[in-house]
XYZ file of C-alpha atoms in Angstrom:
650
model
C 28.763 -0.348 -1.790
C 30.464 1.415 1.105
C 27.148 2.947 2.307
C 25.490 -0.534 2.079
C 28.337 -2.053 4.226
C 28.116 0.764 6.698
C 24.334 0.367 7.033
C 24.539 -3.394 7.388
C 27.209 -2.921 10.120
C 25.053 -0.512 11.959
C 21.995 -2.689 11.672
C 23.931 -5.756 12.975
C 25.212 -3.575 15.947
C 21.758 -2.447 16.908
C 20.397 -5.941 16.636
C 23.183 -7.171 18.905
C 22.539 -4.421 21.373
C 18.816 -5.297 21.450
C 19.806 -8.890 22.173
C 22.168 -7.919 24.897
C 19.976 -5.353 26.643
C 16.454 -6.544 25.908
C 16.716 -10.318 25.482
C 16.342 -10.147 21.643
C 14.148 -8.519 19.109
C 11.387 -10.969 19.800
C 10.932 -9.599 23.387
C 11.816 -5.997 22.394
C 9.035 -5.963 19.776
C 6.250 -6.895 22.392
C 6.075 -3.470 23.951
C 2.329 -3.539 23.621
C 2.138 -6.323 26.162
C 3.430 -4.060 28.935
C 2.921 -0.406 27.852
C -0.564 1.089 27.892
C -3.132 -0.541 30.251
C -3.524 -4.281 30.983
C -5.908 -6.265 33.092
C -4.021 -8.555 35.423
C -4.947 -12.097 36.427
C -5.884 -10.988 39.911
C -8.364 -8.405 38.482
C -6.026 -5.504 39.063
C -4.665 -3.061 36.367
C -1.121 -2.596 35.294
C -0.245 0.591 33.403
C 3.069 1.777 31.851
C 4.160 4.751 29.775
C 7.281 6.365 28.457
C 7.314 10.070 29.159
C 10.896 11.210 29.759
C 10.044 14.875 29.916
C 7.167 14.572 32.423
C 7.295 15.768 36.034
C 4.452 13.444 36.967
C 2.119 10.904 35.306
C -1.434 9.878 36.400
C -4.289 7.828 35.179
C -7.938 9.175 35.176
C -11.204 8.294 33.586
C -14.826 7.152 34.089
C -13.469 4.594 36.599
C -12.446 7.171 39.131
C -14.849 10.013 38.388
C -12.124 11.832 36.430
C -10.141 12.681 39.497
C -6.878 13.673 37.744
C -4.436 12.838 40.471
C -5.838 9.903 42.483
C -3.695 7.300 40.618
C -0.147 8.508 40.257
C 2.433 6.443 38.313
C 5.826 5.524 39.889
C 8.919 6.906 38.046
C 11.303 4.291 36.683
C 14.632 4.551 34.906
C 15.050 5.794 31.359
C 11.883 7.987 31.439
C 9.486 5.147 32.103
C 6.546 5.292 34.501
C 4.434 2.388 35.870
C 1.243 2.075 37.925
C -0.566 -0.900 39.492
C -4.086 -0.610 40.690
C -5.193 -3.448 42.932
C -8.472 -5.285 42.302
C -11.711 -4.148 43.952
C -12.877 -6.129 46.943
C -15.987 -7.312 45.066
C -13.747 -8.446 42.235
C -15.625 -6.325 39.658
C -13.779 -4.950 36.565
C -11.791 -1.860 37.472
C -11.943 -0.295 33.974
C -14.968 -1.810 32.151
C -14.950 -2.363 28.355
C -16.212 0.845 26.645
C -15.193 3.314 29.390
C -13.133 6.313 28.700
C -9.557 7.005 30.023
C -6.843 9.674 29.943
C -3.210 9.895 30.945
C -2.611 13.081 32.847
C 0.877 14.641 32.462
C 2.317 17.298 34.691
C 5.048 19.019 32.738
C 8.189 20.576 34.115
C 6.813 23.954 33.335
C 3.838 23.248 35.530
C 1.182 22.466 32.874
C -1.450 19.855 33.343
C -1.934 17.880 30.072
C -4.626 15.379 29.276
C -3.239 12.796 26.840
C -4.195 9.567 25.016
C -1.775 6.781 25.639
C 0.408 6.215 22.597
C -0.317 2.553 23.095
C -4.135 2.928 23.146
C -5.898 0.135 21.173
C -9.116 1.967 20.429
C -10.091 5.571 20.193
C -13.259 7.198 18.912
C -14.883 10.499 18.405
C -18.290 10.829 19.867
C -21.100 13.284 18.838
C -19.805 16.672 17.854
C -16.493 16.335 19.706
C -13.453 17.788 17.975
C -10.954 15.320 19.635
C -10.872 11.592 19.918
C -11.453 9.737 23.185
C -9.392 6.841 24.457
C -11.715 4.009 25.003
C -10.948 0.749 26.890
C -11.454 -2.131 24.392
C -11.731 -5.405 26.238
C -14.806 -7.173 24.909
C -16.089 -10.219 26.576
C -16.069 -12.270 23.328
C -13.121 -11.152 21.145
C -13.099 -12.222 17.589
C -11.288 -15.576 17.030
C -9.809 -16.098 13.594
C -11.092 -19.127 11.751
C -8.855 -19.336 8.747
C -5.051 -19.651 8.226
C -2.956 -17.169 6.400
C -2.724 -17.896 2.661
C 0.573 -18.963 1.233
C 2.758 -16.138 -0.245
C 1.583 -15.762 -3.885
C 4.192 -16.257 -6.593
C 2.730 -13.414 -8.544
C 1.469 -10.380 -6.464
C -1.607 -8.666 -7.993
C -2.625 -5.969 -5.557
C -5.979 -4.274 -5.095
C -5.334 -0.933 -3.287
C -8.244 -0.275 -1.210
C -9.815 2.300 1.179
C -12.766 0.977 3.324
C -14.300 4.349 3.869
C -14.844 5.089 0.150
C -15.919 1.588 -0.888
C -19.705 2.397 -1.059
C -21.510 4.350 -3.802
C -23.405 6.164 -1.172
C -22.332 9.585 0.104
C -21.116 8.373 3.463
C -18.332 6.558 5.233
C -18.532 2.850 4.449
C -17.893 0.227 7.112
C -15.628 -2.806 7.602
C -18.804 -4.919 7.308
C -19.771 -3.321 3.940
C -16.324 -3.923 2.508
C -16.346 -7.569 3.756
C -19.697 -8.404 2.313
C -19.738 -6.350 -0.869
C -16.098 -5.519 -2.006
C -14.158 -8.615 -1.114
C -16.240 -10.897 -3.523
C -15.556 -8.358 -6.365
C -11.855 -8.300 -5.673
C -11.810 -12.097 -5.730
C -13.735 -12.242 -8.955
C -11.400 -9.724 -10.592
C -8.439 -12.029 -9.960
C -6.475 -9.968 -7.467
C -4.760 -12.096 -4.863
C -3.640 -9.278 -2.523
C -5.309 -6.306 -0.856
C -3.532 -3.207 0.377
C -5.610 -1.507 2.892
C -5.246 2.152 3.281
C -6.255 4.497 6.175
C -6.621 1.743 8.809
C -4.383 3.160 11.445
C -6.389 5.799 13.304
C -6.191 9.360 11.935
C -8.246 12.205 13.265
C -8.608 14.014 9.967
C -10.406 11.863 7.411
C -9.326 13.973 4.390
C -5.676 13.159 5.138
C -6.350 9.878 3.399
C -4.976 8.128 6.471
C -1.556 9.674 6.303
C -1.766 11.822 9.469
C -1.719 9.093 12.122
C -2.801 10.011 15.511
C -3.135 6.520 17.307
C -0.766 3.943 15.887
C -2.106 0.831 17.626
C -5.840 1.724 17.017
C -7.836 0.511 13.999
C -9.844 3.433 12.746
C -13.207 3.442 14.536
C -15.013 5.453 11.796
C -15.472 2.192 9.847
C -16.539 -0.018 12.860
C -14.922 -2.020 15.595
C -11.559 -3.869 15.808
C -13.503 -7.167 15.802
C -15.036 -6.165 12.391
C -11.690 -5.362 10.972
C -10.440 -8.783 12.102
C -13.460 -10.388 10.436
C -12.623 -8.560 7.153
C -9.015 -9.926 7.212
C -10.173 -13.358 8.164
C -12.765 -13.444 5.349
C -10.126 -12.338 2.847
C -7.903 -15.152 4.040
C -10.759 -17.588 3.450
C -10.796 -16.489 -0.073
C -7.049 -17.042 -0.502
C -6.387 -13.294 -0.502
C -3.254 -11.856 1.157
C -3.928 -8.619 3.144
C -1.285 -5.894 3.447
C -1.496 -2.844 5.719
C -0.492 0.629 4.491
C 1.805 1.583 7.388
C 2.850 5.112 8.015
C 6.030 5.290 10.048
C 7.523 8.109 7.973
C 5.761 10.819 10.008
C 2.864 11.462 12.380
C 0.216 13.986 12.976
C 1.013 17.181 14.886
C -2.113 16.679 17.058
C -1.284 16.690 20.771
C -4.471 16.189 22.645
C -5.276 13.002 20.603
C -1.910 12.323 18.975
C 1.728 11.626 19.953
C 2.935 15.224 19.645
C 4.070 16.795 22.903
C 2.954 13.684 24.836
C 5.176 14.448 27.778
C 5.022 18.275 27.407
C 8.172 18.382 25.216
C 8.693 18.265 21.439
C 11.352 15.643 21.725
C 9.601 12.625 23.165
C 8.970 10.497 20.071
C 10.298 13.050 17.567
C 13.267 15.056 16.720
C 13.388 18.325 18.620
C 13.352 21.705 16.865
C 13.073 22.174 13.080
C 14.434 18.698 12.300
C 11.323 17.181 13.893
C 8.898 18.972 11.532
C 8.099 18.034 7.874
C 7.534 21.357 6.299
C 5.538 20.164 3.335
C 3.323 17.754 5.212
C 3.042 19.857 8.408
C 3.713 16.736 10.426
C 6.169 15.392 13.000
C 9.246 13.252 12.162
C 10.332 10.297 14.336
C 13.731 10.090 16.032
C 14.689 6.692 14.745
C 17.847 6.552 16.721
C 16.003 6.643 20.054
C 15.816 3.359 21.776
C 12.139 3.704 22.981
C 11.055 5.037 19.550
C 12.480 1.814 17.975
C 10.539 -0.206 20.582
C 7.381 1.660 19.797
C 7.625 1.360 16.027
C 8.870 -2.276 15.943
C 6.052 -3.260 18.504
C 3.633 -1.424 16.220
C 4.725 -3.634 13.284
C 4.269 -6.732 15.402
C 0.891 -5.693 16.744
C -0.697 -5.479 13.276
C 0.840 -8.856 12.375
C -0.226 -10.618 15.519
C -3.500 -8.980 16.614
C -5.048 -8.419 13.183
C -3.182 -11.158 11.203
C -2.037 -8.802 8.382
C 0.399 -10.470 6.007
C 2.706 -7.670 5.395
C 3.090 -3.961 4.786
C 3.382 -1.148 2.247
C 5.600 1.344 3.907
C 4.538 4.848 2.985
C 6.803 7.820 2.420
C 10.065 5.925 2.520
C 11.823 8.469 0.314
C 11.019 11.061 2.947
C 12.436 8.762 5.661
C 15.666 8.075 3.935
C 16.876 11.594 3.270
C 17.330 14.581 5.536
C 15.867 16.721 2.748
C 12.878 14.285 2.580
C 12.921 14.373 -1.267
C 11.690 17.929 -1.312
C 13.058 19.795 -4.387
C 14.852 16.724 -5.646
C 14.605 15.517 -9.162
C 16.197 11.949 -8.687
C 17.426 11.846 -12.234
C 19.421 8.763 -11.777
C 22.782 10.180 -10.792
C 24.151 8.168 -7.878
C 25.198 11.432 -6.084
C 21.529 12.260 -5.747
C 20.883 8.996 -3.881
C 24.001 8.379 -1.723
C 25.909 10.653 0.409
C 25.474 12.733 3.678
C 21.815 13.432 2.753
C 21.001 9.828 3.672
C 19.344 9.335 7.069
C 21.119 6.232 8.227
C 19.017 5.977 11.426
C 15.823 5.737 9.347
C 17.279 3.168 6.922
C 18.565 1.057 9.776
C 15.102 1.049 11.320
C 13.582 -0.108 7.968
C 16.144 -2.924 7.929
C 15.206 -3.868 11.514
C 11.455 -3.816 10.696
C 11.965 -5.998 7.537
C 14.108 -8.394 9.638
C 11.437 -8.644 12.291
C 8.589 -9.155 9.831
C 10.278 -11.999 8.012
C 11.602 -13.514 11.185
C 7.983 -13.779 12.610
C 6.305 -14.628 9.261
C 8.697 -15.632 6.503
C 5.860 -15.453 3.803
C 5.092 -11.857 4.684
C 5.416 -9.120 1.919
C 6.970 -5.743 2.382
C 6.737 -2.979 -0.206
C 8.420 0.401 0.021
C 7.295 3.644 -1.666
C 10.678 4.894 -2.491
C 12.846 6.282 -5.274
C 16.074 4.507 -4.210
C 16.769 1.113 -5.674
C 18.847 0.066 -2.661
C 17.738 -3.584 -2.536
C 19.746 -4.428 -5.669
C 22.934 -3.407 -3.871
C 22.038 -5.548 -0.758
C 21.297 -8.457 -3.067
C 24.621 -8.104 -4.940
C 26.475 -8.339 -1.573
C 24.373 -11.203 -0.373
C 23.013 -9.180 2.583
C 19.399 -9.059 3.907
C 17.261 -6.616 2.034
C 15.413 -3.567 3.386
C 12.061 -4.531 1.648
C 10.766 -7.170 -0.766
C 9.439 -4.822 -3.495
C 9.889 -1.204 -4.504
C 6.767 0.610 -5.706
C 7.589 1.731 -9.224
C 6.458 5.115 -10.677
C 4.029 5.292 -13.495
C 4.978 6.723 -16.817
C 3.262 10.128 -17.286
C 2.960 9.903 -21.072
C -0.671 10.760 -21.224
C -0.124 14.045 -19.474
C 2.786 15.143 -21.712
C 1.906 13.982 -25.240
C -1.031 13.161 -27.532
C -1.243 9.399 -28.004
C -0.211 9.551 -31.631
C 2.979 11.200 -30.459
C 3.799 8.495 -27.873
C 7.413 7.219 -28.201
C 7.557 3.410 -28.125
C 11.119 3.395 -27.021
C 10.418 5.673 -24.065
C 7.566 3.548 -22.988
C 9.711 0.426 -23.033
C 12.556 2.119 -21.274
C 10.364 3.424 -18.521
C 8.659 0.086 -17.830
C 11.910 -1.855 -17.840
C 14.170 0.682 -16.187
C 14.899 -1.227 -12.969
C 18.178 -2.630 -11.575
C 19.127 -6.267 -11.644
C 17.678 -8.272 -8.825
C 15.299 -5.349 -7.865
C 11.688 -6.426 -7.618
C 9.201 -3.759 -8.469
C 5.381 -3.302 -8.136
C 4.240 -1.727 -11.356
C 1.065 0.383 -11.674
C -0.508 2.526 -14.252
C -2.297 4.565 -11.669
C -2.666 4.374 -7.899
C -4.606 6.388 -5.362
C -2.385 9.411 -6.064
C -3.678 9.738 -9.637
C -7.289 9.418 -8.506
C -7.098 12.423 -6.009
C -8.545 15.799 -6.807
C -6.018 17.942 -8.613
C -5.029 15.017 -10.910
C -7.012 12.822 -13.201
C -7.465 9.095 -13.420
C -6.218 7.264 -16.482
C -9.794 7.047 -17.859
C -10.411 10.719 -17.308
C -7.159 11.737 -19.133
C -8.249 9.654 -22.098
C -12.042 10.406 -22.318
C -12.609 13.289 -19.997
C -16.153 14.759 -20.085
C -17.460 12.356 -22.656
C -17.497 9.723 -19.868
C -20.544 11.448 -18.568
C -22.507 11.364 -21.878
C -21.170 8.546 -24.268
C -20.545 5.518 -22.170
C -23.927 3.949 -22.982
C -23.986 0.886 -25.302
C -27.123 2.370 -26.874
C -25.126 5.274 -28.305
C -22.694 4.976 -31.155
C -18.976 4.916 -30.324
C -17.463 8.394 -30.589
C -13.815 8.538 -31.526
C -12.825 9.730 -28.025
C -14.587 6.875 -26.192
C -13.542 4.217 -28.781
C -9.932 5.241 -28.525
C -10.059 5.866 -24.744
C -11.377 2.394 -23.994
C -8.717 0.670 -26.187
C -5.859 2.737 -24.741
C -7.104 2.212 -21.140
C -6.789 -1.583 -21.617
C -3.515 -1.407 -23.435
C -1.813 0.792 -20.999
C -2.814 -1.415 -18.077
C -1.841 -4.625 -19.816
C 1.564 -3.412 -20.969
C 2.273 -2.159 -17.444
C 1.093 -5.497 -15.995
C 3.191 -7.579 -18.333
C 6.372 -5.449 -18.771
C 6.526 -3.096 -15.823
C 7.503 -5.277 -12.889
C 7.383 -8.336 -10.687
C 4.092 -7.357 -9.161
C 0.982 -5.249 -10.178
C -1.096 -2.732 -8.356
C -4.473 -1.111 -9.145
C -6.428 1.382 -7.044
C -10.052 0.392 -6.353
C -12.449 1.395 -9.112
C -9.857 2.381 -11.674
C -10.030 -1.160 -13.212
C -13.257 -0.111 -14.871
C -12.413 3.456 -15.527
C -14.193 5.151 -12.571
C -15.661 8.285 -13.917
C -14.895 10.702 -11.111
C -11.895 11.787 -9.135
C -11.483 11.276 -5.400
C -12.045 14.131 -2.942
C -12.671 13.686 0.832
C -15.087 15.913 2.624
C -13.424 19.244 3.699
C -14.097 22.855 3.993
C -13.205 23.493 0.390
C -15.956 21.288 -0.866
C -18.531 22.013 1.890
C -17.779 18.812 3.631
C -19.248 16.832 0.798
C -18.987 12.965 0.369
C -20.038 13.114 -3.229
C -16.548 12.319 -4.537
C -15.506 10.152 -1.566
C -17.064 7.003 -2.972
C -16.615 4.285 -5.458
C -19.449 3.609 -7.966
C -19.035 -0.195 -8.435
C -22.661 -0.500 -9.554
C -21.660 1.048 -12.942
C -20.033 -2.241 -13.915
C -23.161 -4.165 -13.159
C -25.209 -2.106 -15.677
C -25.232 -3.943 -18.919
C -26.190 -0.796 -20.768
C -22.950 0.882 -19.845
C -19.462 0.344 -21.330
C -17.744 0.263 -17.906
C -18.344 -3.441 -17.931
C -15.908 -3.939 -20.882
C -12.997 -2.479 -18.944
C -13.920 -4.473 -15.873
C -14.110 -7.707 -17.907
C -10.685 -7.032 -19.489
C -9.113 -6.361 -16.137
C -10.569 -9.590 -14.773
C -9.327 -11.717 -17.697
C -5.913 -10.034 -17.597
C -5.448 -11.073 -14.014
C -6.740 -14.530 -14.629
C -4.389 -15.062 -17.507
C -1.453 -13.928 -15.416
C -2.526 -16.429 -12.719
C -2.442 -19.111 -15.453
C 0.812 -18.098 -17.095
C 2.730 -16.323 -14.288
C 4.546 -13.567 -16.134
C 5.011 -11.468 -12.987
C 7.022 -14.177 -11.340
C 8.891 -14.827 -14.595
C 12.384 -13.222 -15.410
C 12.132 -9.815 -17.095
C 10.831 -9.648 -20.662
C 12.913 -9.753 -23.845
C 11.728 -6.809 -26.017
C 12.141 -7.658 -29.666
C 10.398 -4.863 -31.327
C 9.950 -1.027 -30.736
C 8.624 0.267 -34.109
C 7.921 4.008 -34.077
C 6.289 4.171 -37.501
C 3.846 1.354 -36.905
C 3.508 2.206 -33.181
C 4.382 -1.532 -32.358
C 5.871 -2.983 -29.156
C 6.601 -6.584 -29.052
C 8.153 -8.690 -26.252
C 8.377 -12.159 -24.850
C 7.866 -13.194 -21.143
C 6.784 -16.424 -19.438
C 6.141 -18.337 -22.723
C 4.026 -15.547 -24.076
C 4.548 -13.258 -27.057
C 2.937 -9.890 -26.433
C 2.289 -7.613 -29.447
C 0.975 -4.034 -28.761
C -0.304 -1.930 -31.587
C -0.588 1.764 -30.387
C -1.408 3.075 -33.860
C -4.184 5.755 -33.631
C -6.312 4.094 -36.432
C -4.945 0.636 -37.095
C -6.223 -1.556 -34.355
C -9.118 -3.634 -33.208
C -10.071 -6.106 -30.460
C -12.776 -8.419 -29.038
C -16.447 -7.496 -28.480
C -16.439 -8.560 -24.847
C -13.850 -5.941 -24.071
C -15.626 -3.136 -26.024
C -14.085 -3.772 -29.351
C -15.249 -4.247 -32.885
C -14.923 -8.096 -33.506
C -12.587 -7.544 -36.530
C -10.185 -10.378 -35.553
C -10.740 -14.073 -36.305
C -9.806 -15.880 -33.101
C -9.372 -19.143 -34.932
C -6.389 -17.872 -36.796
C -3.133 -19.843 -36.395
C 0.236 -18.055 -36.613
C 3.367 -19.798 -37.733
C 6.897 -18.747 -37.196
C 9.543 -18.948 -40.001
C 13.294 -19.341 -39.922
C 13.748 -15.622 -40.767
C 15.950 -13.780 -38.337
C 14.505 -10.548 -37.017
C 15.631 -8.226 -34.198
C 18.126 -10.725 -32.936
C 15.713 -13.649 -32.890
C 16.234 -16.794 -35.058
C 12.618 -17.071 -35.995
C 9.861 -14.533 -36.742
C 6.176 -14.439 -37.544
C 4.091 -12.057 -39.623
C 0.715 -10.984 -38.481
C -1.617 -8.948 -40.717
C -4.261 -8.772 -38.121
C -2.886 -7.240 -34.907
C -5.236 -6.066 -32.314
C -4.604 -3.210 -29.816
C -3.200 -5.567 -27.256
C -2.615 -9.172 -28.411
C -0.489 -11.908 -27.160
C 0.318 -15.350 -28.621
C 1.434 -18.326 -26.685
C 3.399 -21.395 -27.550
C 4.222 -24.515 -25.666
C 7.034 -25.110 -28.144
C 9.069 -21.986 -27.592
C 11.881 -21.739 -25.129
C 11.948 -17.985 -24.696
C 14.757 -18.031 -22.070
C 17.380 -19.684 -24.400
C 16.061 -17.797 -27.392
C 15.664 -21.002 -29.383
C 12.546 -22.267 -31.212
C 11.540 -25.913 -31.536
C 11.678 -26.676 -35.207
C 10.120 -30.166 -34.980
C 6.583 -28.913 -34.539
C 6.871 -26.171 -37.239
C 7.084 -23.559 -34.398
C 3.351 -23.130 -34.437
C 2.024 -20.447 -32.176
C -1.357 -21.163 -30.640
C -3.412 -18.028 -29.651
């Protein structure tokens, strides 16, 4: 409680200082309107940079024949530099759309450094070049959004996506491809939110987008900024919310096409010395207490909201941000001493509070998600203070890695899925992109392994491995969906049990794109069993849309039977019954089951107390994952309506 109060006081003080010195956070977060380069109304060019360690700053490029010193910046206070280039006499454009630029820095040690502006809106790598080029992006006909932002969904069902791997072909897919081919699939599957990964420009493709080099530039390897805007706009037309996977926890160590050593020192945007380096990720760490770093990061948040109309963010690597040890070597077993104390980076946490405040001030319906171990929001909520984020990304239960399914403990499954603090909203997932990466296995691969290559044809008889694997794949996802949180996330392709891991082209695999793709066509083949998993995922989401269990209060678990491997719980007017027994289950044919259940069966409750409930029912025909609904059951007050014989309708 003391830490939360200290943090809120610090947040309030910085917010007040921004108001006093910058005219408020609204003006402060518009840095992209003055920093970088901007065409003026008179046809001239205004340029501005922050380079406190520089001896001199210049602008060069195609427009001046790459003369490095013909356009020097004027030095201002606080390490800022500005340049105004008057218009040409013939009124032609000084720096045409598509032309290349560089900032030239002369360091105090006498070095001449060619840099990309930290505020560059578009960068690209041409031909066989190693480094990216800064390219002026000022199209004659910029994209104009046609559709309004969708309303914030009551239940958040997130489809975690990567544009580059969205094709089955061995190449980098485009924004256009994703818009035309993947968005309709996402809509059909019942997901109402997309989380786009690897959008902020990153020079190294195999970093999965987590080594950012240009924070204001949309990745050019997938297409143009206008095509990304079209993607977002098309998603909005479908009623789909679009989140950006934002990486403010660290940055690439690249200097020629990144932020590192921008002004010739290691302390411009980052901490100087060892504190400025993440030893595990081999990347640079922001100095969140620095005034201009705050301007840069908050302006970056606003840029993606305003320019590209994103509806919120998933903040990556928040655990690393919050602690001076960055989570390395920490178990986070639940002891409060592990979470609170001198190891907390108060500056980083204060920045996150400022970012969340800005986001919801600009767009109240925005969504923020933190990848973090610390359940800090519950403490802020208890004290009626503004939160740091809307949702915390929960961790999956690694039961399939540690035990055979016949040895799964029902109590442990329930505990893991419900172990979240009061007033803390979580996004649950059975597997995210982390589990799909090479070195790990997807859920389907853990369950079925090599038989996925040989026994997924409907023309072949069910093998015990495929049969059991398909049933468990559905059950694990449904119980996570229904019990694990207030939102749900799935990584693209995993809904149908994508048969291969994810591995980006790199030296270790001879720069192959074979595993950097998603084979959506497998679900379209009626002769393959992938369609059953896809159908189940679709209908699971559609049922949640109808019944709204994710936006309902947490579930009441009434049964955890180890002998029968049964879990039963109630949520949102639904009774969920899961049978994890290895040889006593069945389900519907359209989901790859055996049609052993009569779907016309009615179930009746009786006034027999069981597990603290006044009424109970007996079912002799329980499928692997089965839920019964009733319009006559008040699950929140734990009373049943006796007048209608407490009939449950499937």
